[in-house]
XYZ file of C-alpha atoms in Angstrom:
336
model
C -56.902 121.711 359.751
C -60.066 121.403 357.715
C -60.509 118.441 355.389
C -61.789 119.357 351.939
C -62.877 117.216 349.027
C -62.161 118.534 345.502
C -64.330 117.154 342.835
C -63.111 117.730 339.315
C -65.602 117.923 336.432
C -63.370 119.350 333.635
C -63.775 122.558 331.834
C -61.276 125.307 330.796
C -59.487 125.113 334.077
C -58.449 121.489 333.250
C -57.894 122.004 329.475
C -54.896 121.732 327.199
C -54.288 123.037 323.751
C -54.917 120.594 320.878
C -55.300 120.937 317.098
C -59.059 121.016 317.468
C -58.975 123.566 320.245
C -59.044 123.432 324.112
C -59.912 119.988 325.564
C -60.092 118.993 329.251
C -57.289 116.580 330.058
C -55.577 117.855 333.176
C -56.468 115.638 336.187
C -57.681 116.646 339.566
C -54.252 115.649 341.069
C -52.421 117.716 338.489
C -54.667 120.782 339.090
C -53.610 120.855 342.787
C -49.966 120.975 341.897
C -50.435 124.495 340.569
C -51.526 125.858 344.045
C -48.960 124.151 346.395
C -49.603 126.851 349.019
C -53.084 125.400 349.701
C -51.455 122.475 351.638
C -50.883 124.886 354.445
C -54.499 125.873 354.538
C -56.343 122.522 354.453
C -56.084 118.831 353.860
C -57.334 117.853 350.381
C -58.512 114.723 348.747
C -59.313 114.821 344.969
C -61.963 112.934 342.932
C -62.016 112.970 339.143
C -65.742 112.588 338.580
C -65.618 113.691 334.936
C -63.218 115.482 332.661
C -65.497 117.049 330.022
C -66.250 120.362 328.442
C -69.044 122.071 330.465
C -70.982 122.434 327.126
C -71.637 118.718 327.558
C -72.841 118.869 331.177
C -76.492 118.359 331.817
C -79.005 116.793 334.331
C -77.320 113.386 334.632
C -74.046 115.038 335.597
C -75.793 117.201 338.219
C -77.258 114.085 339.754
C -73.986 112.211 339.745
C -72.279 115.279 341.337
C -74.889 115.584 344.055
C -74.603 111.843 344.767
C -70.768 112.099 345.005
C -71.131 114.891 347.570
C -73.711 112.834 349.470
C -71.492 109.748 349.604
C -68.570 111.761 350.954
C -70.450 114.300 353.004
C -69.726 112.893 356.401
C -65.950 112.515 355.708
C -65.236 116.166 354.770
C -65.724 119.718 356.109
C -66.405 121.208 352.671
C -66.411 120.639 348.946
C -64.802 122.457 345.996
C -66.018 121.662 342.447
C -63.877 122.585 339.536
C -66.099 123.088 336.553
C -66.252 124.691 333.005
C -67.789 128.207 332.957
C -70.301 127.823 330.153
C -72.858 125.765 332.274
C -71.389 126.429 335.691
C -74.296 128.627 336.779
C -76.758 125.806 335.821
C -74.783 123.343 337.959
C -74.617 125.728 340.884
C -78.358 126.304 340.764
C -79.113 122.523 340.379
C -76.946 121.680 343.396
C -78.807 124.357 345.396
C -82.012 122.313 344.894
C -80.559 118.782 345.036
C -78.591 119.540 348.223
C -80.497 121.675 350.695
C -79.864 122.646 354.254
C -76.127 122.086 354.051
C -74.096 123.315 356.957
C -70.952 122.592 355.031
C -69.776 124.730 352.065
C -70.129 123.449 348.555
C -68.133 125.747 346.253
C -68.104 125.777 342.460
C -65.307 127.488 340.589
C -63.484 127.515 337.261
C -61.536 129.823 335.098
C -61.408 131.672 331.748
C -57.930 130.462 330.993
C -56.427 126.962 331.615
C -54.597 126.503 334.925
C -51.482 125.474 332.912
C -51.126 128.933 331.329
C -48.643 131.412 332.619
C -51.215 134.245 332.865
C -54.449 132.712 334.198
C -57.285 133.388 336.549
C -57.461 129.737 337.523
C -54.942 129.676 340.405
C -56.512 132.696 342.164
C -60.099 131.336 341.745
C -59.085 127.913 343.001
C -57.087 129.165 345.918
C -59.958 131.489 346.977
C -62.416 128.429 346.653
C -60.341 126.482 349.189
C -60.023 129.491 351.538
C -63.813 129.831 351.426
C -64.466 126.097 351.928
C -62.150 126.101 354.920
C -63.762 129.061 356.588
C -65.885 128.421 359.742
C -68.631 130.796 358.470
C -69.084 129.200 355.067
C -72.095 127.010 354.326
C -74.364 126.066 351.448
C -73.825 126.330 347.682
C -71.837 129.260 346.317
C -69.921 130.244 343.153
C -66.447 131.755 343.623
C -65.032 133.669 340.641
C -62.936 136.716 340.202
C -62.777 137.410 343.970
C -66.580 137.261 344.334
C -68.716 134.877 346.414
C -72.097 134.517 344.677
C -75.092 132.480 345.836
C -75.585 129.329 343.772
C -79.019 130.496 342.695
C -77.985 133.907 341.737
C -74.975 133.308 339.554
C -74.933 134.008 335.771
C -72.199 134.007 333.289
C -72.379 137.577 331.848
C -69.065 137.757 329.927
C -67.479 135.219 327.506
C -63.810 136.188 327.796
C -63.161 138.580 330.707
C -61.918 137.330 334.015
C -64.921 138.944 335.695
C -67.216 136.502 333.928
C -69.888 135.976 336.550
C -72.398 138.358 338.019
C -74.752 138.069 340.958
C -78.206 138.781 339.553
C -80.662 140.865 341.609
C -78.912 139.910 344.896
C -75.775 141.231 346.575
C -72.608 139.271 346.563
C -72.186 137.389 349.775
C -68.480 138.166 350.184
C -65.305 139.277 348.262
C -61.661 138.357 348.441
C -58.955 141.000 348.843
C -55.504 139.486 348.294
C -56.878 136.127 349.328
C -58.524 137.539 352.486
C -62.169 136.692 352.802
C -64.424 139.670 353.616
C -68.059 138.887 354.248
C -70.824 141.411 353.290
C -73.639 139.005 354.312
C -72.894 136.413 356.932
C -75.484 133.684 356.469
C -76.646 131.712 359.548
C -75.821 128.069 359.303
C -78.926 125.913 358.940
C -80.062 123.568 361.590
C -80.359 119.807 361.249
C -79.071 117.527 358.619
C -78.686 118.192 354.902
C -81.436 117.055 352.546
C -80.389 115.209 349.366
C -82.719 114.750 346.485
C -82.378 112.108 343.789
C -85.349 112.462 341.496
C -85.659 115.084 338.779
C -87.325 115.553 335.427
C -85.371 116.885 332.397
C -88.606 117.349 330.383
C -88.384 121.189 330.704
C -88.055 123.405 327.635
C -87.134 127.089 327.469
C -88.953 129.035 324.837
C -87.357 132.393 323.994
C -89.870 134.834 322.480
C -88.953 136.645 319.244
C -91.170 139.013 317.354
C -93.597 137.030 315.170
C -93.083 133.617 316.743
C -95.703 131.065 315.847
C -97.843 129.727 318.788
C -98.098 126.472 316.977
C -94.606 125.595 318.470
C -96.646 124.273 321.452
C -98.035 121.493 319.249
C -94.540 120.131 318.862
C -93.468 120.775 322.439
C -96.452 118.878 324.014
C -95.100 115.554 322.657
C -91.756 116.020 324.258
C -91.985 118.199 327.442
C -94.001 118.502 330.519
C -93.146 122.135 331.323
C -92.139 125.171 329.363
C -90.316 128.263 330.677
C -91.269 131.225 328.421
C -88.680 134.004 328.211
C -90.992 136.840 327.345
C -90.169 140.484 326.428
C -89.656 143.145 329.050
C -91.583 142.742 332.307
C -93.642 139.931 330.786
C -96.437 139.281 328.361
C -97.530 137.208 325.396
C -98.459 138.595 321.947
C -101.657 138.105 320.029
C -100.969 138.077 316.344
C -103.391 137.858 313.446
C -101.806 134.539 312.464
C -102.235 132.882 315.790
C -103.042 133.379 319.402
C -100.899 132.355 322.383
C -104.035 132.460 324.572
C -105.510 129.297 322.922
C -102.076 127.544 322.761
C -101.523 128.119 326.539
C -105.111 126.914 327.234
C -104.457 123.676 325.413
C -101.173 123.226 327.285
C -102.654 123.776 330.675
C -105.584 121.484 329.921
C -103.080 118.604 329.417
C -101.795 119.114 332.911
C -98.559 120.662 331.858
C -96.760 123.539 333.440
C -96.045 127.111 332.208
C -93.567 129.382 333.941
C -93.169 132.895 332.754
C -89.878 134.771 333.039
C -88.166 137.581 331.192
C -85.221 137.544 328.759
C -83.965 140.759 330.317
C -81.117 139.935 332.796
C -81.716 142.392 335.533
C -84.792 143.394 337.592
C -87.104 140.472 336.971
C -90.567 140.172 335.550
C -93.921 141.524 336.586
C -96.794 140.438 334.359
C -99.327 142.665 336.117
C -97.967 145.859 334.518
C -99.323 145.491 330.951
C -102.561 144.054 329.631
C -100.655 141.575 327.446
C -99.254 140.044 330.639
C -101.969 140.526 333.177
C -104.739 139.181 330.992
C -103.167 135.819 330.224
C -101.645 135.289 333.720
C -105.019 135.931 335.417
C -106.802 133.701 332.945
C -104.585 130.571 333.645
C -102.890 131.335 336.999
C -99.555 131.145 335.303
C -96.512 130.742 337.522
C -94.083 133.681 337.296
C -90.325 133.612 338.119
C -90.229 137.274 339.095
C -86.458 137.972 340.024
C -85.173 134.376 339.634
C -82.371 133.726 337.135
C -83.165 131.535 334.178
C -80.626 128.936 335.439
C -82.446 128.786 338.815
C -85.865 128.730 337.181
C -85.016 125.791 334.957
C -83.291 123.645 337.500
C -85.780 124.365 340.177
C -88.560 123.259 337.853
C -86.666 120.088 337.083
C -86.259 119.340 340.723
C -89.949 120.021 341.527
C -91.184 117.841 338.697
C -89.048 114.996 340.029
C -91.133 115.176 343.200
C -94.665 115.979 341.927
C -96.732 116.570 338.819
C -99.640 118.060 340.769
C -100.034 121.661 339.495
C -101.018 123.085 342.778
C -98.104 121.491 344.492
C -95.705 122.577 341.707
C -96.912 126.156 342.201
C -96.457 125.983 345.918
C -92.881 124.466 345.702
C -91.844 126.941 343.006
C -92.753 129.987 345.239
C -91.024 128.570 348.240
C -87.765 130.535 348.649
C -84.724 128.254 348.614
C -81.171 129.688 348.974
C -82.620 133.206 348.299
C -83.643 132.188 344.782
C -86.907 134.232 344.730
C -87.777 137.255 346.725
C -90.645 138.916 344.717
C -93.116 136.055 345.434
C -95.653 137.918 347.609
C -98.063 138.330 344.724
C -97.237 134.987 343.091
C -99.237 132.695 345.277
């Protein structure tokens, strides 16, 4: 029987009704009482790492979660993380970079309705997470939600209320569940060697979402507070040139200060390609801008945080960004 460690972070799955709204209060041990049948599947130890709304989860929690898994890695066959849905995709992506080459499964799940409710998706999601974590074929970081198994770097919350809250962006689902039976579509080979745990990161990454008429002077503020900016551009990618200001000169100043720009798109599916239009090709070629192509925003942001924790050298940042990790980027042939 496999030995699995459940690490509880909080979120809707652990919430109770209060006068101020849902609040995480249900403990990790209490969560397990709602799926008693799991005791026939695997042996479980539970750790209550946090019990917070996922809106409050950020980089320091990712680091603590990765450290908790590292400290317990040798003692268990797999890990299940219960987490709120709002930032779950960011956590899954972050763990994909903080914990690489893992032969053991690291599963993140949650729910749209508290596990204490009569009609909830929590019990199915959690039971499926343990089924996956106990499977001999499972490895690496994945999200399990609504009978889907999604790569940690490809998950995105695409619905706020429905049970099918998460989508796999520009990559197939790895597997599905049918009546709690695991059916693999893509069976990933287990990595060789030992897992690699990273401890350093930089949270000085900003996401700038383009809107029509945005003032390029925003970079004058950002330069005092951030080392990198991810620009969510329109469509396949480009930056405007307005009469009131030019992004070309703003980007030039930013790059001259040794800071990083990564271009992505605010469109969910099919990725960016700045070579299509003059407004994209001209500025990308002028400054050799890094482009995220088919990466999710969650993966783009957390990968950049991980990279900047290792190096500030622009050439090295570029090289590491285009290295495919856990299938996070596939359209990088023209990006180097």
